[in-house]
CSV table of C-alpha atoms and ligand atoms in Angstrom, one decimal:
chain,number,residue,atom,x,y,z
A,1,UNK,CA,0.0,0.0,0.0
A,2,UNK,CA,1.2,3.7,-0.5
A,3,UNK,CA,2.5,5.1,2.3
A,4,UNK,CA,0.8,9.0,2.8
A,5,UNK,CA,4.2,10.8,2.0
A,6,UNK,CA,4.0,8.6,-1.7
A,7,UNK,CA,0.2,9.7,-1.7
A,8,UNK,CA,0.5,13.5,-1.6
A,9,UNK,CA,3.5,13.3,-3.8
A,10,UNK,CA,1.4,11.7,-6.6
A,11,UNK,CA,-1.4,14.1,-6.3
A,12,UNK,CA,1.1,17.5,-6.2
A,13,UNK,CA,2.4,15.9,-9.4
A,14,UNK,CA,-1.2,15.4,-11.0
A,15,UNK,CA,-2.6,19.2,-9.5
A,16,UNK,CA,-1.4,21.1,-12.0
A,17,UNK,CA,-1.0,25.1,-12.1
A,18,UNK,CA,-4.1,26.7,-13.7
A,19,UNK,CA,-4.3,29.1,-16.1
A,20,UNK,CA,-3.5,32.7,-15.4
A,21,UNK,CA,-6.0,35.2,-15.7
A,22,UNK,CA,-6.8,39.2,-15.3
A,23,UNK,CA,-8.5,39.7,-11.9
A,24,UNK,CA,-9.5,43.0,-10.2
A,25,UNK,CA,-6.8,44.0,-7.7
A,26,UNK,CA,-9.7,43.6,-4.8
A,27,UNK,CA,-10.5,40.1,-5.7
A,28,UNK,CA,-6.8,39.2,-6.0
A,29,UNK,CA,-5.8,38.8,-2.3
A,30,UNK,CA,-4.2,35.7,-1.5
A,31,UNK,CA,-4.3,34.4,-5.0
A,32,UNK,CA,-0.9,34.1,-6.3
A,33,UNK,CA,0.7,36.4,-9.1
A,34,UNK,CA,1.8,35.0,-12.9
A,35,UNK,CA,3.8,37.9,-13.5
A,36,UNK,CA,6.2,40.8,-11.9
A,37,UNK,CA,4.1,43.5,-10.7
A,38,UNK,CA,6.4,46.5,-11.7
A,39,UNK,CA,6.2,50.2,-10.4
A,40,UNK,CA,5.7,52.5,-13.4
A,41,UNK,CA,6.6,55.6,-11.3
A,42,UNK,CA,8.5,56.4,-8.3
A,43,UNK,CA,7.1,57.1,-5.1
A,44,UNK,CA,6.1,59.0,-3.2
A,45,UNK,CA,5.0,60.6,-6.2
A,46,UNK,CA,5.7,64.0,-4.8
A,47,UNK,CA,7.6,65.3,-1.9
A,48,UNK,CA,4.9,65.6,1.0
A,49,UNK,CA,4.4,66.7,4.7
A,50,UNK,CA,3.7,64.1,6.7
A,51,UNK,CA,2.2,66.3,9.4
A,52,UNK,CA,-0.2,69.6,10.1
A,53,UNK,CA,2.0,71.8,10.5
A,54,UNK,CA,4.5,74.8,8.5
A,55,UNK,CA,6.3,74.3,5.3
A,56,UNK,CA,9.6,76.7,5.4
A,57,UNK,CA,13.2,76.6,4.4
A,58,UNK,CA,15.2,75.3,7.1
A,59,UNK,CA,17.8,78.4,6.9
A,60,UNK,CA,15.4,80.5,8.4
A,61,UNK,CA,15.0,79.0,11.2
A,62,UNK,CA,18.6,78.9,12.2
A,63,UNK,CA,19.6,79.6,15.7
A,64,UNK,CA,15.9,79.8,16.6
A,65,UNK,CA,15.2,79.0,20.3
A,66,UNK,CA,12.7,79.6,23.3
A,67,UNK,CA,14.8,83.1,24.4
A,68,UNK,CA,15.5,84.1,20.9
A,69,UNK,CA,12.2,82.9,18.9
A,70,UNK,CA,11.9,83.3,15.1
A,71,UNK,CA,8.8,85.4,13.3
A,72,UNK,CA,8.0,84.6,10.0
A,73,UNK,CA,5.2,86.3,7.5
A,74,UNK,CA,2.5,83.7,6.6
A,75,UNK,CA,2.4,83.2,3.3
A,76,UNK,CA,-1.2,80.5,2.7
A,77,UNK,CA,-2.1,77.2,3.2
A,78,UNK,CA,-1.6,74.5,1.4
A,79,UNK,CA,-4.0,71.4,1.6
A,80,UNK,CA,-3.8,68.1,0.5
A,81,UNK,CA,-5.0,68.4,-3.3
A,82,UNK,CA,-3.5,71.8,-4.5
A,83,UNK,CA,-3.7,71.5,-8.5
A,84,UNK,CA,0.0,72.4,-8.8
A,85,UNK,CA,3.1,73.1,-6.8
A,86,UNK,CA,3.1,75.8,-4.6
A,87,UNK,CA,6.0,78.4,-4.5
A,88,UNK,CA,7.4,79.4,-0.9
A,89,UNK,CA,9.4,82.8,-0.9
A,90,UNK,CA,12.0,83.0,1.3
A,91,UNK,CA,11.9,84.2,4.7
A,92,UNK,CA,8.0,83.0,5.0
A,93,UNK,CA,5.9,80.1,6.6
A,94,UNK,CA,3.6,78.5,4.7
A,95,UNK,CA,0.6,76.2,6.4
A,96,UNK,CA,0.3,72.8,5.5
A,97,UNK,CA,-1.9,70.1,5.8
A,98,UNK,CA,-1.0,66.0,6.3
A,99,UNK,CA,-0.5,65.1,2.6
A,100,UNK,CA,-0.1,68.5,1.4
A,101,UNK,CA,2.9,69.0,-1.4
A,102,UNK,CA,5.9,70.8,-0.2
A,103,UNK,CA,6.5,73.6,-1.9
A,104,UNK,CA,9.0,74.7,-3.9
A,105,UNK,CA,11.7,76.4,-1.8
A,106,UNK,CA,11.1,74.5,1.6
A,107,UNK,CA,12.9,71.7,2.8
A,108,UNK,CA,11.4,71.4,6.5
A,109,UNK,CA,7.7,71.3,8.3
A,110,UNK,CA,7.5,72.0,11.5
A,111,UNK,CA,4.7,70.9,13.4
A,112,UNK,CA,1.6,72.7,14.4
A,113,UNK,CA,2.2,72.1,18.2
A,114,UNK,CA,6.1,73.4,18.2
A,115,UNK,CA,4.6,76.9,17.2
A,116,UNK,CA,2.6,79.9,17.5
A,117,UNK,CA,0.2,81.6,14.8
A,118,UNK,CA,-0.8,84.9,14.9
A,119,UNK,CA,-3.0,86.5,12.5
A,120,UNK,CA,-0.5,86.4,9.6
A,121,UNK,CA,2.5,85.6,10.8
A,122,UNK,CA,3.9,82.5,12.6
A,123,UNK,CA,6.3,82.1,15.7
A,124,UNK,CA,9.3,79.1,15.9
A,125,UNK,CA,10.8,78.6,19.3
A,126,UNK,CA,13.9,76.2,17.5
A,127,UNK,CA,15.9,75.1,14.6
A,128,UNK,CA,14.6,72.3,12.4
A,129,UNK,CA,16.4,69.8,10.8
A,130,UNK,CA,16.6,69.3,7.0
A,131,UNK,CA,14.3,66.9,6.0
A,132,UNK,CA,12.2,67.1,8.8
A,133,UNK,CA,8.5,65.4,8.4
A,134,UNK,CA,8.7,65.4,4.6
A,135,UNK,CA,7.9,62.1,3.0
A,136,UNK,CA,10.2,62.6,0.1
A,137,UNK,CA,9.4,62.1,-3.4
A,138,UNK,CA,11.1,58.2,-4.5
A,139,UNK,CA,12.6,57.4,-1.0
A,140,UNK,CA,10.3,54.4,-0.4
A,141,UNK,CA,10.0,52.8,-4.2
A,142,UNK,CA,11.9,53.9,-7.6
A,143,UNK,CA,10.2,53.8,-10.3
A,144,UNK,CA,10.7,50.1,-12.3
A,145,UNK,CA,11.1,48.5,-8.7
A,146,UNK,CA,9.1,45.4,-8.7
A,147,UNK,CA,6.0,45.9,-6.4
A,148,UNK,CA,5.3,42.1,-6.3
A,149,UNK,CA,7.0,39.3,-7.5
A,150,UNK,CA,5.9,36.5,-9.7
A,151,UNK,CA,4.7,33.1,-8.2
A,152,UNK,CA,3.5,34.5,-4.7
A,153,UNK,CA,0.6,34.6,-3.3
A,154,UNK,CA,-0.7,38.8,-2.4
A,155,UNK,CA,-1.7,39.6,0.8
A,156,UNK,CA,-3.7,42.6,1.9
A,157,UNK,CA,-0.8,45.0,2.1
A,158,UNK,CA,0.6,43.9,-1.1
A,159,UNK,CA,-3.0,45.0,-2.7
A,160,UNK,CA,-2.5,48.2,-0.8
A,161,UNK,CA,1.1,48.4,-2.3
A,162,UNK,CA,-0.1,48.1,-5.7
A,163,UNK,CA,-3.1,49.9,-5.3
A,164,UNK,CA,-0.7,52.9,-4.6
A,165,UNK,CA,0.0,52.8,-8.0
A,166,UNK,CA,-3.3,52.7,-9.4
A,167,UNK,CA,-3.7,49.6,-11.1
A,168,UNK,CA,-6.6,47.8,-11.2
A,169,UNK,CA,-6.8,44.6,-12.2
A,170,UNK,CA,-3.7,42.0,-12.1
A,171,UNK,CA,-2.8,38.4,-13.3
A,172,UNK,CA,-3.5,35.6,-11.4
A,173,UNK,CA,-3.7,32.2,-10.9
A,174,UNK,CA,-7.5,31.5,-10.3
A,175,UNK,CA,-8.8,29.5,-7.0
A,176,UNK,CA,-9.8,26.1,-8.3
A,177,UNK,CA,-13.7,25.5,-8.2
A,178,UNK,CA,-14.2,22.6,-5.2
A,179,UNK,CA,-17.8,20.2,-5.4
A,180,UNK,CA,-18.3,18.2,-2.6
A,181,UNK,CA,-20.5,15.0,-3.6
A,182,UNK,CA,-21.7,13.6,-0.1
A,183,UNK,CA,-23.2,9.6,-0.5
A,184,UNK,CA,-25.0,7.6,2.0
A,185,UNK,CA,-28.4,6.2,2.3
A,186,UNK,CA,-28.4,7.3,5.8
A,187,UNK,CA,-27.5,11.2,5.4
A,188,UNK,CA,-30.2,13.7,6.5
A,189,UNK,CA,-30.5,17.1,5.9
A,190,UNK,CA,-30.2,19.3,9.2
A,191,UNK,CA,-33.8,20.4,10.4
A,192,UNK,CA,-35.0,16.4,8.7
A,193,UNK,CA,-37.0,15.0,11.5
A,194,UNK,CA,-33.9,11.5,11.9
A,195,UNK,CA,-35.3,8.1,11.6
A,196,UNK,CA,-33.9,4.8,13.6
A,197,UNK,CA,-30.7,4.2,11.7
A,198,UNK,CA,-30.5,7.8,9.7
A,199,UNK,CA,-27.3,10.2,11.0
A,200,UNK,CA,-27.7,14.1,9.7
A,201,UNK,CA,-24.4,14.5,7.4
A,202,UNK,CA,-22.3,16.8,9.5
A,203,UNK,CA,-19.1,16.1,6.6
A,204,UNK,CA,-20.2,18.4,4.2
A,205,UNK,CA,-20.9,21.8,6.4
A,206,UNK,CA,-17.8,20.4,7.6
A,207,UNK,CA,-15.4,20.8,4.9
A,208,UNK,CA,-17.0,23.2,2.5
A,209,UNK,CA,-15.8,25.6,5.9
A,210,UNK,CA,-12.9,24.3,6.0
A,211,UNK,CA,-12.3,25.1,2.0
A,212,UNK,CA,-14.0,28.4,2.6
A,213,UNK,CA,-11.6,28.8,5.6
A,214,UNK,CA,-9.0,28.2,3.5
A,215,UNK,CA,-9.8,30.8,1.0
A,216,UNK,CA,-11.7,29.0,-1.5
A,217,UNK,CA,-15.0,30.3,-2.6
A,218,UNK,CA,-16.6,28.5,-5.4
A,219,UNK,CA,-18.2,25.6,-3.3
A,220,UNK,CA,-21.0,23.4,-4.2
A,221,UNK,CA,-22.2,20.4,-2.9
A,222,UNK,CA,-24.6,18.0,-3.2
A,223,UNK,CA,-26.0,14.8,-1.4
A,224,UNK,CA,-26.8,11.8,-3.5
A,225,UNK,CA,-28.2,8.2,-2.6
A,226,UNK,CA,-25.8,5.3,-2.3
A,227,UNK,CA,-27.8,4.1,-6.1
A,228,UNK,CA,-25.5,3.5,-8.7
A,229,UNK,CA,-27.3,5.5,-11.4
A,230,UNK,CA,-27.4,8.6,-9.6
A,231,UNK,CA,-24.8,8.7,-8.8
A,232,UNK,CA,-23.2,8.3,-12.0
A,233,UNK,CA,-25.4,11.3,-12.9
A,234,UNK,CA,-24.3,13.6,-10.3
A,235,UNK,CA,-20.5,12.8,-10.7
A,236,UNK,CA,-20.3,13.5,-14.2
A,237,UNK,CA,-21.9,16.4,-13.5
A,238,UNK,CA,-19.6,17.6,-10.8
A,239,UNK,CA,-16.6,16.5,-13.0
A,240,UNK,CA,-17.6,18.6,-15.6
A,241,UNK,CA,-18.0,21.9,-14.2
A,242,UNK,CA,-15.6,21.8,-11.0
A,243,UNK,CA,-11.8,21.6,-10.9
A,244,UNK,CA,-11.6,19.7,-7.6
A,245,UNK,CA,-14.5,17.0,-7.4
A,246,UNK,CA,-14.4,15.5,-3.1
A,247,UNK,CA,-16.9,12.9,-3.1
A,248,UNK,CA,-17.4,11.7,0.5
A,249,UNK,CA,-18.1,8.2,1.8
A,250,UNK,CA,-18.8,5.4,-0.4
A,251,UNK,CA,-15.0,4.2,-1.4
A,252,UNK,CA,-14.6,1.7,0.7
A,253,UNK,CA,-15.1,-2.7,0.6
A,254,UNK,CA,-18.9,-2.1,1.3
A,255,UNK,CA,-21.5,-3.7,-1.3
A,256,UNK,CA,-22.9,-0.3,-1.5
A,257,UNK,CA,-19.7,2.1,-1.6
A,258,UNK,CA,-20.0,2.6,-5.9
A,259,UNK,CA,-18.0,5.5,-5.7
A,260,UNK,CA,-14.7,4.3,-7.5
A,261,UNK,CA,-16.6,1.9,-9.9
A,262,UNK,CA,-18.8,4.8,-10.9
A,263,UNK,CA,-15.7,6.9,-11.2
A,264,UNK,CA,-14.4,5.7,-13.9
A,265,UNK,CA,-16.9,4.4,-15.5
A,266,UNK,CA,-17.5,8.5,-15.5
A,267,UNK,CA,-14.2,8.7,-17.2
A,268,UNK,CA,-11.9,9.1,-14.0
A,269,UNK,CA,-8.3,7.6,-14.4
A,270,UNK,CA,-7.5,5.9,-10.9
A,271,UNK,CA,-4.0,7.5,-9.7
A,272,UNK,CA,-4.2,5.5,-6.8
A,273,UNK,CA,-6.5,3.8,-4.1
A,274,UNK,CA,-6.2,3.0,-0.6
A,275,UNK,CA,-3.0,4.9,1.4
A,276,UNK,CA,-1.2,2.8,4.6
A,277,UNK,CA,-2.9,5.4,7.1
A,278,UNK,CA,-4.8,5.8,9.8
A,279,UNK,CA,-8.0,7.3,9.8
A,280,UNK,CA,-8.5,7.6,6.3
A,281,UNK,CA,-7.0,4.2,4.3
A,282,UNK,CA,-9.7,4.3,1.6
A,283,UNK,CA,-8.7,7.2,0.3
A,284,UNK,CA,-9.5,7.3,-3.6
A,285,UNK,CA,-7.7,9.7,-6.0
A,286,UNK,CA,-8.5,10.5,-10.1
A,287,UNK,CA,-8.4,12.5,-12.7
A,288,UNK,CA,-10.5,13.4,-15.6
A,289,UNK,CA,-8.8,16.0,-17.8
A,290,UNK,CA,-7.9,18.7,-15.9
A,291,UNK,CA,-10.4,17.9,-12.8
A,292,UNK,CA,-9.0,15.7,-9.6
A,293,UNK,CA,-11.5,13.8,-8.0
A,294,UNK,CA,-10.5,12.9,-4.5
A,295,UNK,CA,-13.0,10.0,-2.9
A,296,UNK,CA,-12.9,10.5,0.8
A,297,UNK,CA,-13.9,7.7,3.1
A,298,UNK,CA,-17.3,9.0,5.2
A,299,UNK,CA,-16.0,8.5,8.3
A,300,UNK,CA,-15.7,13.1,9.4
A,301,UNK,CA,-12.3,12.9,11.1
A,302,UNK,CA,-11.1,10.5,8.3
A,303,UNK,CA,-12.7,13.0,5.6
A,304,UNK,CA,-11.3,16.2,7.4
A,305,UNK,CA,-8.2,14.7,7.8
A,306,UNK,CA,-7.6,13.4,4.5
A,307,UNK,CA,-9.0,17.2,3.2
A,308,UNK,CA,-6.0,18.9,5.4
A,309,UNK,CA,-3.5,16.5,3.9
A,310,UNK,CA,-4.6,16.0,0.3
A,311,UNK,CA,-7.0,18.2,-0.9
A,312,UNK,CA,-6.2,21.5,0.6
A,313,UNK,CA,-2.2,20.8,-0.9
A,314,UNK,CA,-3.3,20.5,-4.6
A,315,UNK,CA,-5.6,23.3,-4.1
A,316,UNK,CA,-2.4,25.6,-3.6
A,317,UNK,CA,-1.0,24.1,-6.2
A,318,UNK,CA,-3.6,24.8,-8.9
A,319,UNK,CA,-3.3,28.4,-7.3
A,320,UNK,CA,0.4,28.2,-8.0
A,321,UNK,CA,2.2,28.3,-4.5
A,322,UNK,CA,5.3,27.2,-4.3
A,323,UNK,CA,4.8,25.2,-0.9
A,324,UNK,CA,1.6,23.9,-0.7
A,325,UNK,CA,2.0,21.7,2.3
A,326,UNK,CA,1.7,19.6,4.4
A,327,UNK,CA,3.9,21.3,6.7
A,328,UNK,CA,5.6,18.9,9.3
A,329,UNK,CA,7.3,20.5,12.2
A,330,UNK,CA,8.9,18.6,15.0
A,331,UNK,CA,7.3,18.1,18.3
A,332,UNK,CA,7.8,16.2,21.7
A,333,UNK,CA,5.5,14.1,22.8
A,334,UNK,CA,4.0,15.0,26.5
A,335,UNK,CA,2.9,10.9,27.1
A,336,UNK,CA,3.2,8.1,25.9
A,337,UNK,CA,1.7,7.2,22.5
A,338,UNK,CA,1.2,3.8,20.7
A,339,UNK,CA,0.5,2.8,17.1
A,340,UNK,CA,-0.7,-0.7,17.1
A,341,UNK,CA,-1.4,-0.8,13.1
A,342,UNK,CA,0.9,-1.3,10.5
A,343,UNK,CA,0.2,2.4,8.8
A,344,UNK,CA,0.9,5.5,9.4
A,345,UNK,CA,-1.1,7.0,12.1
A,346,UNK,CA,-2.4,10.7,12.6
A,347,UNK,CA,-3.3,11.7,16.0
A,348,UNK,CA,-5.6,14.8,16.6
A,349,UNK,CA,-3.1,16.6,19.1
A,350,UNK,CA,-3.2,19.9,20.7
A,351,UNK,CA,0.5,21.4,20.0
A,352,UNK,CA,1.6,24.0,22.5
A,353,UNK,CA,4.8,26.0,22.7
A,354,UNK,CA,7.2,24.8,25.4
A,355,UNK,CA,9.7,27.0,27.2
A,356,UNK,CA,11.9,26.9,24.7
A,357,UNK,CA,10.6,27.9,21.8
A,358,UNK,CA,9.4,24.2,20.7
A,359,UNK,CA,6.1,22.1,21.1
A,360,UNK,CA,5.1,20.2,23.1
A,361,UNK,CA,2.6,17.7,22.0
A,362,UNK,CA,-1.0,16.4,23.9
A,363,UNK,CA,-3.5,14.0,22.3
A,364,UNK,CA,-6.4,16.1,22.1
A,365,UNK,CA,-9.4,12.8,23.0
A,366,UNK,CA,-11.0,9.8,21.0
A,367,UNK,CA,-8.9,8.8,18.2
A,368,UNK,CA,-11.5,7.1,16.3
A,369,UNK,CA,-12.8,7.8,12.4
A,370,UNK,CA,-15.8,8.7,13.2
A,371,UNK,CA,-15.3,11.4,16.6
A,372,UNK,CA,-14.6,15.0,16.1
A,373,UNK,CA,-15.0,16.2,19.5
A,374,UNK,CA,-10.8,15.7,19.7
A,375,UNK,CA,-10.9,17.1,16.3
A,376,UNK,CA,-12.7,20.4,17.2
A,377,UNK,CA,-10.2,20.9,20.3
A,378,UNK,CA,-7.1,19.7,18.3
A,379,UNK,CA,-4.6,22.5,16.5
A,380,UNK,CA,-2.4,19.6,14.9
A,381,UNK,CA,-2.1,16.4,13.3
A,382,UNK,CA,0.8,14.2,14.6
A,383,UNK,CA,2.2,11.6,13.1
A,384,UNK,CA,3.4,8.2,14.5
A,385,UNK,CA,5.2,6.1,12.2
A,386,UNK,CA,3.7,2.7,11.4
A,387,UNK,CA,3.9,0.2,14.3
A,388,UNK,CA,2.9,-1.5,16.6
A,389,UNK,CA,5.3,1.1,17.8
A,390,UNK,CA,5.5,2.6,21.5
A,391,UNK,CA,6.6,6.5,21.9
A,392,UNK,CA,7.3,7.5,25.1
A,393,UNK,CA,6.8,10.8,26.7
A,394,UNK,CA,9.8,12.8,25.7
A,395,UNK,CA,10.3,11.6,22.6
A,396,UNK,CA,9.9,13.3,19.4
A,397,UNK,CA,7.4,13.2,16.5
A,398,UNK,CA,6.5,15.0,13.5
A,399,UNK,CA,3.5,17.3,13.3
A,400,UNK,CA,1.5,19.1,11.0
A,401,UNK,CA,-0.5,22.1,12.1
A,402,UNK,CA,-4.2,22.9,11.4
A,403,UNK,CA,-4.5,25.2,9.0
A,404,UNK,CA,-7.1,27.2,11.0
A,405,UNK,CA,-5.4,27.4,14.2
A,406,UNK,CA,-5.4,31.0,14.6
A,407,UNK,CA,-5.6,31.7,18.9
B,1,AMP,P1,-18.6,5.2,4.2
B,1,AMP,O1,-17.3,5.8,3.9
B,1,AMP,O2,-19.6,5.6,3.2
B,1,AMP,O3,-18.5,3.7,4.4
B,1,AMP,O4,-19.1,5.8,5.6
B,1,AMP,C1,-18.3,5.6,6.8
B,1,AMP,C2,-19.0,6.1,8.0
B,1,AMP,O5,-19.1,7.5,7.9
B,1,AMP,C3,-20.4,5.6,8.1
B,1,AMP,O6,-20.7,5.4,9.5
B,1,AMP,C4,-21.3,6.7,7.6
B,1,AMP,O7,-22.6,6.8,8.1
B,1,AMP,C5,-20.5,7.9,8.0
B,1,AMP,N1,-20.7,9.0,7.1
B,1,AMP,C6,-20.5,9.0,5.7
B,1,AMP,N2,-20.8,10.2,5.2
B,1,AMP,C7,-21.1,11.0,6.2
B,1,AMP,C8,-21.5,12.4,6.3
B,1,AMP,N3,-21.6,13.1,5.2
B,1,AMP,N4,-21.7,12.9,7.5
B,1,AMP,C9,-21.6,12.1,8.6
B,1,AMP,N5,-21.2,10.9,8.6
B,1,AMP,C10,-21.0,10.3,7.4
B,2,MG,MG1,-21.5,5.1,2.8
């Protein structure tokens, strides 16, 4: 059987990037870039104050102090949008707003609470530096600098960044489109009145939150009958117009779990079945064209699990990142754990920072399939190789955090 780290390699290699397109800059964030985002012009555009205050030349003001204070004539006020550059003669003050442009002639603003103003003149109790709250024109960015690079993912200040420059729209690598195909005889609809034997499906609130938590936000889903016809129906149909299809339950040795016969009779090429892990060994992964179809075993904390490891990784690939995880740190284990099966095994841990800057590692309840009480309280997934192994308190393991661990 394929061990997991064989698994994820074979699905990074069959995710491929999408194709680029032009996106507004607002609906680019976290998307990654397909080309250099490059500054046409330098800035700050123009030489600004970065404070209420008084534009004036610096000279002036020389030898100023509280016994000896400097007058100088008022010559305006200059706000933030003046049409064109103001002129400052020598030997004046001119008022200036946050934003305004300096004007030509001064190289200083002093601020507003260092002074006084009389009717039409202003009175400096110091020297001022050269330079002194003036944003100057090219000191941050020149122009040709690039803004962005290629092949990474924008965050909300890089949007600000190259907002600055007033573009508007940017190239991308699109989110892929995610359908979640839910099977089972026995799912119910929340607000269903549940018959003897029926369980409300909890897996696909579940993980269309956990895509949309992840960023993605094309998301449908859909519940179908374990029947072999509709289902046929509604995988095609979710092949067709989704890049990522995640059916959920029916892939496992059951007389009723269709999912991978249906699959390809639905055109799916099998890249591999079954994965040496625990929860989550029936995992199922296709392709059809461009589309991945991942067949999740029902079980949630299998399903959610498998979503963190898999799915989520060859989302960010489509999308172009670089790294698209799983991302295993190393942890020590604060008790003794035990794998008594011959695969891998993923523990639902709560990770916490030790004293010294590592983690410390707690199981975080019930380990079965099917519980996601641990899961809900759990900020990791650890991993214990495949046993039957003993690890003893003290002892290091790998770990993977949850992606929406945020406290
Ligand atoms: P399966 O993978 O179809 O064999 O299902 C394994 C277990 O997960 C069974 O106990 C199912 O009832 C349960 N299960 C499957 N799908 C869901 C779902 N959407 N929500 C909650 N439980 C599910
Ligand atoms: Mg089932």
């Amino acid at each position: 059987m394929l061990t997991p780290s064989k698994a994820i390699e074979l699905v990074l290699e069959a995710a491929r990037k999408g194709r680029a397109v032009e996106r507004p800059l607002e609906e680019a964030c976290f998307l990654v870039t397909a080309e250099d985002v490059i500054a046409e012009q330098a800035y700050p555009y123009f030489s600004y104050s970065s404070m209420d205050g008084y534009a004036v030349h610096s000279e002036d003001l020389d030898g100023a102090s509280t016994d000896n204070p400097v007058t100088l004539p008022l010559a305006g006020e200059i706000r933030a949008a003046t049409g064109k550059r103001p002129v400052l003669p020598r030997g004046q003050a001119i008022r200036i707003m946050t934003g305004g442009p300096i004007p030509e002639g001064s190289d200083a603003v002093v601020q507003q609470e260092d002074v006084d103003e009389k009717a039409d003149s202003v009175i400096f109790y110091g020297p001022v530096a050269k330079g002194n709250f003036i944003n100057r024109e090219g000191e941050e960015i020149a122009r040709g600098d690039i803004l962005w690079p290629a092949g990474k993912a924008l965050n909300p200040a890089a949007i600000g960044l190259i907002a600055t420059f007033g573009v508007s729209s940017i190239a991308v690598y699109p989110a892929p489109s995610v359908f979640i195909l839910t099977t089972g005889d026995e799912l119910i609809a929340p607000g269903e009145p549940r018959g003897y034997g029926e369980i409300y499906d909890s897996v696909t609130p579940m993980l269309a939150s956990a895509l949309r938590w992840a960023g993605f936000d094309r998301i449908s889903s859909r519940r179908c009958k374990d029947d072999r016809g509709l289902l046929h129906d509604a995988l095609s149909l979710a092949l067709a117009e989704s890049d990522i299809v995640v059916s959920v339950g029916g892939v496992s040795m059951g007389e009723y779990d269709f999912v991978r016969d249906v699959a390809e009779r639905a055109g799916v090429e099998k890249i591999f079945w079954k994965v040496s892990q625990k929860p989550g060994k029936p995992l199922y992964f296709g392709k059809k064209g461009d589309t991945l179809l991942f067949g999740l075993p029902g079980n949630p904390a299998a399903a959610l699990a498998c979503l963190q490891l898999y799915v989520l990784p060859a989302a960010r690939r489509i999308m172009g990142y670089s790294s698209p995880g799983p991302e295993w740190l190393n942890g020590v284990i604060a008790e003794a754990m035990e794998n008594r099966t011959d695969r891998t095994n993923f523990l639902r841990v709560v990770a916490r920072k030790d004293a010294h800057g590592g983690y410390l590692l707690e199981r975080a309840g019930g380990q079965s399939s099917y519980m996601l009480s641990s899961f809900s309280r759990a900020n990791a997934l650890a991993q214990l190789p495949p046993g039957p192994v003993r690890i003893d308190a003290g002892e290091k393991v790998q770990f993977a955090p949850l992606f929406w661990d945020v406290e």
